[in-house]
PDB file of C-alpha atoms in Angstrom:
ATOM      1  CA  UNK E   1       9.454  -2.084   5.533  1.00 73.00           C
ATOM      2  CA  UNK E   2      12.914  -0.495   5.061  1.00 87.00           C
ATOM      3  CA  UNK E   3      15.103  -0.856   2.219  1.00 93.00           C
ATOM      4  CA  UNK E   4      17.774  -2.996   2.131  1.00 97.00           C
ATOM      5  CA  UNK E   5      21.087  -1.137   2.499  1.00 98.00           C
ATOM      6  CA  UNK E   6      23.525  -1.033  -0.422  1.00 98.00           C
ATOM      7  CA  UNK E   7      26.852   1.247  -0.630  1.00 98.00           C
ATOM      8  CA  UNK E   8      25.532   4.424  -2.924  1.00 98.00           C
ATOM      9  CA  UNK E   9      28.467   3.833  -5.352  1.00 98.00           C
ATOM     10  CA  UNK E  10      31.624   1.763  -6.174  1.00 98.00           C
ATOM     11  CA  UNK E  11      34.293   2.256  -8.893  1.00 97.00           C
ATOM     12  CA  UNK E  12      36.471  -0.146 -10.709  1.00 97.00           C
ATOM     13  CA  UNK E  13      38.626  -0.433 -13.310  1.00 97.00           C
ATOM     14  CA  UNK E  14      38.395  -2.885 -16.393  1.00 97.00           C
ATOM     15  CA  UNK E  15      39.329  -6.630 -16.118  1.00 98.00           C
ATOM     16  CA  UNK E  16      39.497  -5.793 -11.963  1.00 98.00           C
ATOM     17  CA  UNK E  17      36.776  -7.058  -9.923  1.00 98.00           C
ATOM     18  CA  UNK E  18      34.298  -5.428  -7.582  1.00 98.00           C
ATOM     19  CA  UNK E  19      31.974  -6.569  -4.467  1.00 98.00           C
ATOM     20  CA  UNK E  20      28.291  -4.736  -3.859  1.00 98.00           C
ATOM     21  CA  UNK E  21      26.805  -5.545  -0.536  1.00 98.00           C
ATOM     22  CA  UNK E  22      23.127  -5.386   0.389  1.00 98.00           C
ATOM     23  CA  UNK E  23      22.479  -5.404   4.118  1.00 98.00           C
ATOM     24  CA  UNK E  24      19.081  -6.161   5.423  1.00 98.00           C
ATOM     25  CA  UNK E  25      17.659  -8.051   8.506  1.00 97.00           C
ATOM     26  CA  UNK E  26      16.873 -11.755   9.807  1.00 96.00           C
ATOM     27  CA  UNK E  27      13.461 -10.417   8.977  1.00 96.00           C
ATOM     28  CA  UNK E  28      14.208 -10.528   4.342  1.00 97.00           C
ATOM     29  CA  UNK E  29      18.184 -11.303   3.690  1.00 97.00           C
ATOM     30  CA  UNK E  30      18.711 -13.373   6.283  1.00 97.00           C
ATOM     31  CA  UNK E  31      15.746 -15.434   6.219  1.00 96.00           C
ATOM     32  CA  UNK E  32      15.342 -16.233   3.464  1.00 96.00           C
ATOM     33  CA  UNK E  33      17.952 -17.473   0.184  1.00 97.00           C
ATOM     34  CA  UNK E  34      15.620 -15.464  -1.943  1.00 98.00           C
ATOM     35  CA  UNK E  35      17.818 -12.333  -2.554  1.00 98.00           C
ATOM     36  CA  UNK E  36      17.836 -11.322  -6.260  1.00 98.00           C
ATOM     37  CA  UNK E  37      20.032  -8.557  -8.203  1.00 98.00           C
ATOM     38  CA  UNK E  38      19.244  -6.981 -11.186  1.00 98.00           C
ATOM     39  CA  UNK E  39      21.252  -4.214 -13.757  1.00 98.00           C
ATOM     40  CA  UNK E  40      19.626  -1.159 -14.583  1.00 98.00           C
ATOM     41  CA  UNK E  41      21.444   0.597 -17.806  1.00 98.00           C
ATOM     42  CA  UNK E  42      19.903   4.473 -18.134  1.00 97.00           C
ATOM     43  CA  UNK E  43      16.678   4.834 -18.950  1.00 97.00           C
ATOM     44  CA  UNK E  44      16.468   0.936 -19.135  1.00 98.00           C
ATOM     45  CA  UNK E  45      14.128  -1.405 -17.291  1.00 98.00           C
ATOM     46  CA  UNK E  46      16.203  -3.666 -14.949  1.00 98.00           C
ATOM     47  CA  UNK E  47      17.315  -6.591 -15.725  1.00 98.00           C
ATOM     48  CA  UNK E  48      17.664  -9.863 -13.189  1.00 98.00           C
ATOM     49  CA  UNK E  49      21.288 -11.023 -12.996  1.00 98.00           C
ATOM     50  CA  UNK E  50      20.866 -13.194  -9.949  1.00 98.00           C
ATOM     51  CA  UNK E  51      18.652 -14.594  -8.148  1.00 98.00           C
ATOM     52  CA  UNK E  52      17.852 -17.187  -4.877  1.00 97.00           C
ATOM     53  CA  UNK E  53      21.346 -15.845  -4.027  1.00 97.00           C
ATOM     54  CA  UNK E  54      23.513 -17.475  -6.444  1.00 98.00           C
ATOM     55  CA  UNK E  55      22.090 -18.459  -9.183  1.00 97.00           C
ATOM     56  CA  UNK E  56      22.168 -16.912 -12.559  1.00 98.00           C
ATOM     57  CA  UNK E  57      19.720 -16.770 -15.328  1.00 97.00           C
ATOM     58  CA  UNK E  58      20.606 -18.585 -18.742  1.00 96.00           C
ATOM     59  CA  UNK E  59      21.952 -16.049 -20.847  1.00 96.00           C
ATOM     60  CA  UNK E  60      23.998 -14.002 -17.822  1.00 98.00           C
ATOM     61  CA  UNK E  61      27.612 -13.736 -17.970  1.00 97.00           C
ATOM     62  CA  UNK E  62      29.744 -16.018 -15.683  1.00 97.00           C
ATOM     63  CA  UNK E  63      31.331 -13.158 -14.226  1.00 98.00           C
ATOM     64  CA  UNK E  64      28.059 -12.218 -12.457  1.00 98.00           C
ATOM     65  CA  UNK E  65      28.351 -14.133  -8.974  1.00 98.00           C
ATOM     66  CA  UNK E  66      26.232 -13.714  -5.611  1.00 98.00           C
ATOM     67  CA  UNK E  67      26.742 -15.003  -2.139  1.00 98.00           C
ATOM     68  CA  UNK E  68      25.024 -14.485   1.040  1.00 98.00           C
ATOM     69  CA  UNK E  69      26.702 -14.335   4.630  1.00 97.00           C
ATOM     70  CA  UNK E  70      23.594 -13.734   7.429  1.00 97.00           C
ATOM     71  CA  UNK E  71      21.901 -10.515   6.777  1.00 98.00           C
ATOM     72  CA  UNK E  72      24.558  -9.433   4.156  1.00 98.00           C
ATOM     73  CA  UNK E  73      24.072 -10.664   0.437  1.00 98.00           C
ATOM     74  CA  UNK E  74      27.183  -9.737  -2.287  1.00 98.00           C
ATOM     75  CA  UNK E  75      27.045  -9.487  -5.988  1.00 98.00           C
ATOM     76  CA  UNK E  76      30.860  -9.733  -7.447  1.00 98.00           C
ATOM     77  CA  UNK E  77      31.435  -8.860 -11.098  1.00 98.00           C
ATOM     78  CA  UNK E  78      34.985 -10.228 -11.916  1.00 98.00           C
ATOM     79  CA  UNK E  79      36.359  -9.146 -15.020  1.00 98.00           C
ATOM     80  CA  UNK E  80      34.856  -5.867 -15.262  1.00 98.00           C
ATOM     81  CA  UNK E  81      33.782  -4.592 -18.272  1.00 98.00           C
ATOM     82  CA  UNK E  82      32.455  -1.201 -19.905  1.00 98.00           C
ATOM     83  CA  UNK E  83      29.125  -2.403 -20.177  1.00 98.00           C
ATOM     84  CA  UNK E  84      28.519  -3.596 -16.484  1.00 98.00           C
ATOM     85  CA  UNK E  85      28.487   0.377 -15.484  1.00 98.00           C
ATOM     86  CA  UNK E  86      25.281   0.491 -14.248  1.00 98.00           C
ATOM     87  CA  UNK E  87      23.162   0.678 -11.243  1.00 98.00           C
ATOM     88  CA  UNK E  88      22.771  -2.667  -9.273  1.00 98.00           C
ATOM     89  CA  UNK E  89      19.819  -3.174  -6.815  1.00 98.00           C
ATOM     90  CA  UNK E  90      19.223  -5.945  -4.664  1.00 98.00           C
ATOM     91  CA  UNK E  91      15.964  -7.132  -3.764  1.00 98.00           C
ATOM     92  CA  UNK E  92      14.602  -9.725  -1.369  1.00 98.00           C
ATOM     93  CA  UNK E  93      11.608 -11.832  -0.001  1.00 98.00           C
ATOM     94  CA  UNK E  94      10.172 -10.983   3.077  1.00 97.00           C
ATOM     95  CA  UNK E  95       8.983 -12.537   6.238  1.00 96.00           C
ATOM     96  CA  UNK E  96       5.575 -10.553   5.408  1.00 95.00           C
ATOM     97  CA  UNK E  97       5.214 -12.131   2.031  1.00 95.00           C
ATOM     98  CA  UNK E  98       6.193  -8.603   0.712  1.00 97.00           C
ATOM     99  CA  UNK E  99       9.559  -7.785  -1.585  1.00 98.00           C
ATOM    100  CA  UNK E 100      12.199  -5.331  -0.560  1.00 98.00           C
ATOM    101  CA  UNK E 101      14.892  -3.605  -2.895  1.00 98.00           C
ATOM    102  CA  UNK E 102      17.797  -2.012  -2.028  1.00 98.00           C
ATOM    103  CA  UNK E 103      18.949   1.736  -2.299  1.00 98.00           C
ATOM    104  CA  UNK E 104      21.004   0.647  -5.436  1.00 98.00           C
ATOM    105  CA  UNK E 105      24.605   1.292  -5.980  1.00 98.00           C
ATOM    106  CA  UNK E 106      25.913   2.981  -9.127  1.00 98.00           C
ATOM    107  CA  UNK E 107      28.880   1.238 -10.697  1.00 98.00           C
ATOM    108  CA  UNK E 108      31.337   3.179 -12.684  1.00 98.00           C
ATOM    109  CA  UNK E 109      33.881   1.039 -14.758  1.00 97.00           C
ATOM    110  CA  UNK E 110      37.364   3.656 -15.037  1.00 95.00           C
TER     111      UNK E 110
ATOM    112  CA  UNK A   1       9.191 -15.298 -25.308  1.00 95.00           C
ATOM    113  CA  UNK A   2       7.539 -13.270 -22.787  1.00 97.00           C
ATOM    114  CA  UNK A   3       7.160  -9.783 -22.801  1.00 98.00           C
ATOM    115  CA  UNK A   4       5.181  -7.122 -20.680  1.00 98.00           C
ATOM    116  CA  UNK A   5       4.221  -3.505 -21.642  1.00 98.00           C
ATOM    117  CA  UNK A   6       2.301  -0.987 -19.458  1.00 98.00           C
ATOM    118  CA  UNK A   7      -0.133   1.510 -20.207  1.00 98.00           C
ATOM    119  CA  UNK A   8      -1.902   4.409 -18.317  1.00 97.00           C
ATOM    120  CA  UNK A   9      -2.261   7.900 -18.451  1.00 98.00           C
ATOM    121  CA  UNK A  10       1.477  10.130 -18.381  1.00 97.00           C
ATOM    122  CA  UNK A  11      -0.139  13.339 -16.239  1.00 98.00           C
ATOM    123  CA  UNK A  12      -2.398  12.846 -13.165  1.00 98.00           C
ATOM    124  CA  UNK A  13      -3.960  15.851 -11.284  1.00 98.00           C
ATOM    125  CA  UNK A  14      -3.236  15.267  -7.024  1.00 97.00           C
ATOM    126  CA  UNK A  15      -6.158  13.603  -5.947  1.00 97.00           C
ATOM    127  CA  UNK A  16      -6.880  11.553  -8.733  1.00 98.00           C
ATOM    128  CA  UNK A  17      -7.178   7.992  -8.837  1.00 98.00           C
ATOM    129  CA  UNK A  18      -4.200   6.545 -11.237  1.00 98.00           C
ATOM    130  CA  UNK A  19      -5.306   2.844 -13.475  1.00 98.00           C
ATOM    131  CA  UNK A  20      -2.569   1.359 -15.099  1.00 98.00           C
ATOM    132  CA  UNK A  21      -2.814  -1.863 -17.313  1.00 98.00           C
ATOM    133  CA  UNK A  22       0.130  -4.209 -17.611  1.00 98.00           C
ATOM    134  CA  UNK A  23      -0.244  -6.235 -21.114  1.00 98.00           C
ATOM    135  CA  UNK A  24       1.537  -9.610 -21.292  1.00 97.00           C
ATOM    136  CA  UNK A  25       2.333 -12.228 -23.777  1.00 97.00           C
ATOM    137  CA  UNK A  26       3.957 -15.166 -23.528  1.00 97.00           C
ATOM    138  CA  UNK A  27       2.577 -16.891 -20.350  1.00 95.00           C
ATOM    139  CA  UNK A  28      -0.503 -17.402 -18.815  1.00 94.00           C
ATOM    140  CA  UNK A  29      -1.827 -16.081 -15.583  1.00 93.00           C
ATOM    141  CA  UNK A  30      -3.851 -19.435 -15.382  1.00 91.00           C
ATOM    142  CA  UNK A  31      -0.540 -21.445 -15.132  1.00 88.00           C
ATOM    143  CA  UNK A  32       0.113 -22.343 -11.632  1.00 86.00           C
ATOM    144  CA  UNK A  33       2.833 -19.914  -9.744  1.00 89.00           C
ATOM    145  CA  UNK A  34       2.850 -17.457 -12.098  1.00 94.00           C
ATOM    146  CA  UNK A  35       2.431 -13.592 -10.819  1.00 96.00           C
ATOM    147  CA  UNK A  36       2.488 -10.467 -12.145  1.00 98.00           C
ATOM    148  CA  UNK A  37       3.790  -7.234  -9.886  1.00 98.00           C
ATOM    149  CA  UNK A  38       4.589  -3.889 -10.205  1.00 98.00           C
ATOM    150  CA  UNK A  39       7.330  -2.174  -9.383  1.00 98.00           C
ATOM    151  CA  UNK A  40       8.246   2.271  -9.144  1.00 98.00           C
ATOM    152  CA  UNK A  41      11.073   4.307  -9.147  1.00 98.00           C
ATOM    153  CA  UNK A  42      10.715   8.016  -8.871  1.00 98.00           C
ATOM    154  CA  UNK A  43      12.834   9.832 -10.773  1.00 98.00           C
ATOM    155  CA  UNK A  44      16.511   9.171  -9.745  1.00 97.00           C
ATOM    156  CA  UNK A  45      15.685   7.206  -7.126  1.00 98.00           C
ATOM    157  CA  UNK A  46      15.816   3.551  -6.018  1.00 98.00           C
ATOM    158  CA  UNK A  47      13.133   0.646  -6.929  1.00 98.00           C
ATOM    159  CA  UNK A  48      10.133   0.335  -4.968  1.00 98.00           C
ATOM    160  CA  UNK A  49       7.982  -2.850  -5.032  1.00 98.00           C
ATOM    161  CA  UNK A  50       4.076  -2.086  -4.779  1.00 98.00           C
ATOM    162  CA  UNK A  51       2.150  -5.192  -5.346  1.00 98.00           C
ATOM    163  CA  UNK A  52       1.631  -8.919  -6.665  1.00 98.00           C
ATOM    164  CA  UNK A  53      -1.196 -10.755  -7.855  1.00 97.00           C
ATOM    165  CA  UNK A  54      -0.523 -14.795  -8.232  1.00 95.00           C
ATOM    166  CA  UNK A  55      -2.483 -16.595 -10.779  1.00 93.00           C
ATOM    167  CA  UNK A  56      -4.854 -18.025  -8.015  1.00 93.00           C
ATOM    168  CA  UNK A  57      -5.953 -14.338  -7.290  1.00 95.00           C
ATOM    169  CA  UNK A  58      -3.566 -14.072  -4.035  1.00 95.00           C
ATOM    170  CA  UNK A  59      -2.124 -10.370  -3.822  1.00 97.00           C
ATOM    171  CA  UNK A  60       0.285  -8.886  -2.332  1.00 97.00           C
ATOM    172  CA  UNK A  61       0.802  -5.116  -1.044  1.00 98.00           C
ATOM    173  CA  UNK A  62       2.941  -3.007  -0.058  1.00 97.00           C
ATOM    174  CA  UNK A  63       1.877  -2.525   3.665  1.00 96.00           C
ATOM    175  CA  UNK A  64       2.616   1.458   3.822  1.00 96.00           C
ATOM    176  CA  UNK A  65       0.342   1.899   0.846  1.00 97.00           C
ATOM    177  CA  UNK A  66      -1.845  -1.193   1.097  1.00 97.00           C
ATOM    178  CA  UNK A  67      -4.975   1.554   1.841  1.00 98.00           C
ATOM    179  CA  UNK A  68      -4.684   3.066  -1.614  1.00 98.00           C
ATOM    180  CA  UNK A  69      -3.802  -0.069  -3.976  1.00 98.00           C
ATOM    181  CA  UNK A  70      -5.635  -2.575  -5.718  1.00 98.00           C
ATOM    182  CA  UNK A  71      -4.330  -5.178  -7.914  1.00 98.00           C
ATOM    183  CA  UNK A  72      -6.514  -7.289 -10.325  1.00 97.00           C
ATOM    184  CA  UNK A  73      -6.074  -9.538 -13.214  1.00 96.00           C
ATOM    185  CA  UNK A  74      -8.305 -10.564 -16.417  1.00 93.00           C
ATOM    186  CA  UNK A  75      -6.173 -13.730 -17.607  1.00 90.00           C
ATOM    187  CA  UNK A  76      -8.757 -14.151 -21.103  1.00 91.00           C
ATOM    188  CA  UNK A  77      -7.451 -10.461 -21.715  1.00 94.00           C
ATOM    189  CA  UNK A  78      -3.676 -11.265 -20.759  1.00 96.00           C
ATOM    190  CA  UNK A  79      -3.871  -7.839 -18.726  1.00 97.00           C
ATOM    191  CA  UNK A  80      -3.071  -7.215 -14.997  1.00 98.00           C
ATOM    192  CA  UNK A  81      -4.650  -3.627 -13.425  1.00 98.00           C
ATOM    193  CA  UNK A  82      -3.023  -1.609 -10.669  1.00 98.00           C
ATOM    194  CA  UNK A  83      -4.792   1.009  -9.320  1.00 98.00           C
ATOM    195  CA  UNK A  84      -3.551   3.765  -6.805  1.00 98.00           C
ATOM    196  CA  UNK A  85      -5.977   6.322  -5.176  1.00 98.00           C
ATOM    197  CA  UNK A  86      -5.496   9.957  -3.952  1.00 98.00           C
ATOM    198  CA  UNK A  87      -2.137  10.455  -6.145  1.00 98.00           C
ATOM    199  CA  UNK A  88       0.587  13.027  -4.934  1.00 98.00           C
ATOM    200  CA  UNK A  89       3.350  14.673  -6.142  1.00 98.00           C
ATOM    201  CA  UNK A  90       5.834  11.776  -4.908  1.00 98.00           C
ATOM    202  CA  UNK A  91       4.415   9.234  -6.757  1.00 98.00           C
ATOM    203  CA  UNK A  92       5.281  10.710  -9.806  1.00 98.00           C
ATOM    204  CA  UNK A  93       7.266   7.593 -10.710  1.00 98.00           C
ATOM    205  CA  UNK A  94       8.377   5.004 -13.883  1.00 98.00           C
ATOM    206  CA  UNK A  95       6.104   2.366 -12.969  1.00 98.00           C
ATOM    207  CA  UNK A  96       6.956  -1.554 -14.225  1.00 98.00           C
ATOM    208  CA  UNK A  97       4.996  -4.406 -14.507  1.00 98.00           C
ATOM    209  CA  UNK A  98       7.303  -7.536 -13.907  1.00 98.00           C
ATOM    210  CA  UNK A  99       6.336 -11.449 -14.367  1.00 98.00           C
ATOM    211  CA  UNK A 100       7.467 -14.132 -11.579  1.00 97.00           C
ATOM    212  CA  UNK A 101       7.694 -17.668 -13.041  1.00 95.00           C
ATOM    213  CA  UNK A 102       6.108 -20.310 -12.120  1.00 94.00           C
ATOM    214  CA  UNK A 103       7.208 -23.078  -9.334  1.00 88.00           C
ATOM    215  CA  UNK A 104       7.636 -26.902  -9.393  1.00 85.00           C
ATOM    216  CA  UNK A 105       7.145 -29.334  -7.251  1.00 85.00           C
ATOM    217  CA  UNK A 106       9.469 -32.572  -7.289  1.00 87.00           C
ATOM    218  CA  UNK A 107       8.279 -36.016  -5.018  1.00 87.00           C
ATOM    219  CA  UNK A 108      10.129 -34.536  -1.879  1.00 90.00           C
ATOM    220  CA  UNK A 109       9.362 -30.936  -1.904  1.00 89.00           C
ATOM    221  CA  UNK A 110       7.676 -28.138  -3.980  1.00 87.00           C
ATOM    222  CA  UNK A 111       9.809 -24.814  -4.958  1.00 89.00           C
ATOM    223  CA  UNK A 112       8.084 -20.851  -5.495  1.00 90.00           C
ATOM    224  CA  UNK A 113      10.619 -18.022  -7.003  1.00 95.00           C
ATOM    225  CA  UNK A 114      10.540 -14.932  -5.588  1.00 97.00           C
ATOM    226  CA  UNK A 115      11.886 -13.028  -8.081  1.00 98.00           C
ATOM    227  CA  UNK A 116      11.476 -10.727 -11.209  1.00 98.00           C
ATOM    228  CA  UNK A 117      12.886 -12.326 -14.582  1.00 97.00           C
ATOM    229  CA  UNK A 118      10.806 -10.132 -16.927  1.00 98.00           C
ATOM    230  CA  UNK A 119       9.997  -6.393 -16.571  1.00 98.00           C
ATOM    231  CA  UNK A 120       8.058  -4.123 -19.127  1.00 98.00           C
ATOM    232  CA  UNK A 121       9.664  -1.203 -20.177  1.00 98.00           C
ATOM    233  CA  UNK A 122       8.213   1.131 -17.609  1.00 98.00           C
ATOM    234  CA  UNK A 123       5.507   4.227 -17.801  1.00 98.00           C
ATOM    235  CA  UNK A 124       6.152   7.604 -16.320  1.00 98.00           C
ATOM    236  CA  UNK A 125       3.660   8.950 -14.480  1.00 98.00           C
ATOM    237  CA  UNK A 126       3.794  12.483 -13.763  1.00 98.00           C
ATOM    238  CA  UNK A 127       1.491  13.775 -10.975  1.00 98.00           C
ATOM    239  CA  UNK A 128       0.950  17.557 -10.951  1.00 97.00           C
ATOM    240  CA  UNK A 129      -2.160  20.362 -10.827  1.00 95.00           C
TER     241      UNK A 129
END
């Protein structure tokens, strides 16, 4: 069970708007349309921002988006703010009825 | 409004076996769908999924530590227990509990989520002699 594949870091700066990726395998991402996201602030638990690909929990921020493209997934954040530096980490079902997360990918808003 | 909050011991001795309790509120683990997981992250490193329990006592392991796991739930006492045998230094770890809501089924098809929508706020476990 290897972890899905995100990009260790990406940089933005405010009101621009950035693209994580989260490469796995026919075997989780590209299965399955159960790839989730979720925010991590320091020393914070993580919080879900996305989930079943594109769909965002009441109370997230429109600028939160997610798409899926065979065994790639993408989280956008348009707009970016301050507060969205964090670290992002993607997680998905498996074909052995197990979860996989990404390496997560650390955000910094310039 | 659901929340989840874990408890355990902070320092474990290699060798040891590690019990931590996941307390909920909020939700039932009788309700149909419903599961409760846990989740690590060593320090500085990524997540790391470990294990489900649904409410109808199906669980779920991580396969490379499926030998040292077990997951089990007491839904009068709102609690879920994880245990871990024959800790080591690398799982010294934040370990999360995390709820997964329940499905629905409409007259053409049923749905399951297969995701995390509420986490508790994590307990560091450090494991050293």
């Amino acid at each position: 069970q290897s972890a899905l594949t995100q990009p260790a870091s990406v940089s933005g700066s405010p009101g621009q708007s950035i693209t994580i990726s989260c490469t796995g395998t026919s075997s989780d991402v590209g299965g399955y349309n159960y790839v989730s996201w979720y925010q991590q602030h320091p020393g914070k638990a993580p919080k879900l921002m996305i989930y079943d690909v594109a769909n965002r929990p009441s109370g997230v921020s429109n600028r939160f988006s997610g798409s899926k493209s065979g065994n790639t997934a993408s989280l956008t954040i348009s707009g970016l703010q301050a507060e969205d530096e964090a670290d992002y980490y993607c997680s998905s079902y498996t074909s052995s009825d197990t979860w996989v997360f990404g390496g997560g990918t650390k955000l910094t808003v310039l | 409004q659901i929340t989840l909050k874990e408890s355990g011991p902070t320092l474990v001795t290699p060798t040891q076996t590690l019990t931590l309790t996941c307390s909920f509120s909020g939700f039932s683990l009788n309700t149909g769908g419903v599961g409760v997981g846990w989740i690590r992250q060593p320090p500085g490193k990524a997540l790391e999924w470990l294990a489900l329990i649904y409410w109808n006592d199906d669980e779920r392991y991580r396969p490379s530590l499926k030998s040292r796991l077990a997951i089990t739930k007491d839904p009068s006492k709102n609690q879920v227990v994880l245990t871990m045998t024959n800790m080591d230094p690398v799982d010294t770890a934040t370990y999360y509990c995390s709820h997964i809501p329940p499905g629905f089924c409409s007259p053409s098809t049923c749905y399951t989520p297969y995701y995390f929508d509420y986490w508790g706020q994590g307990s560091l476990v450090t494991v050293s002699s």
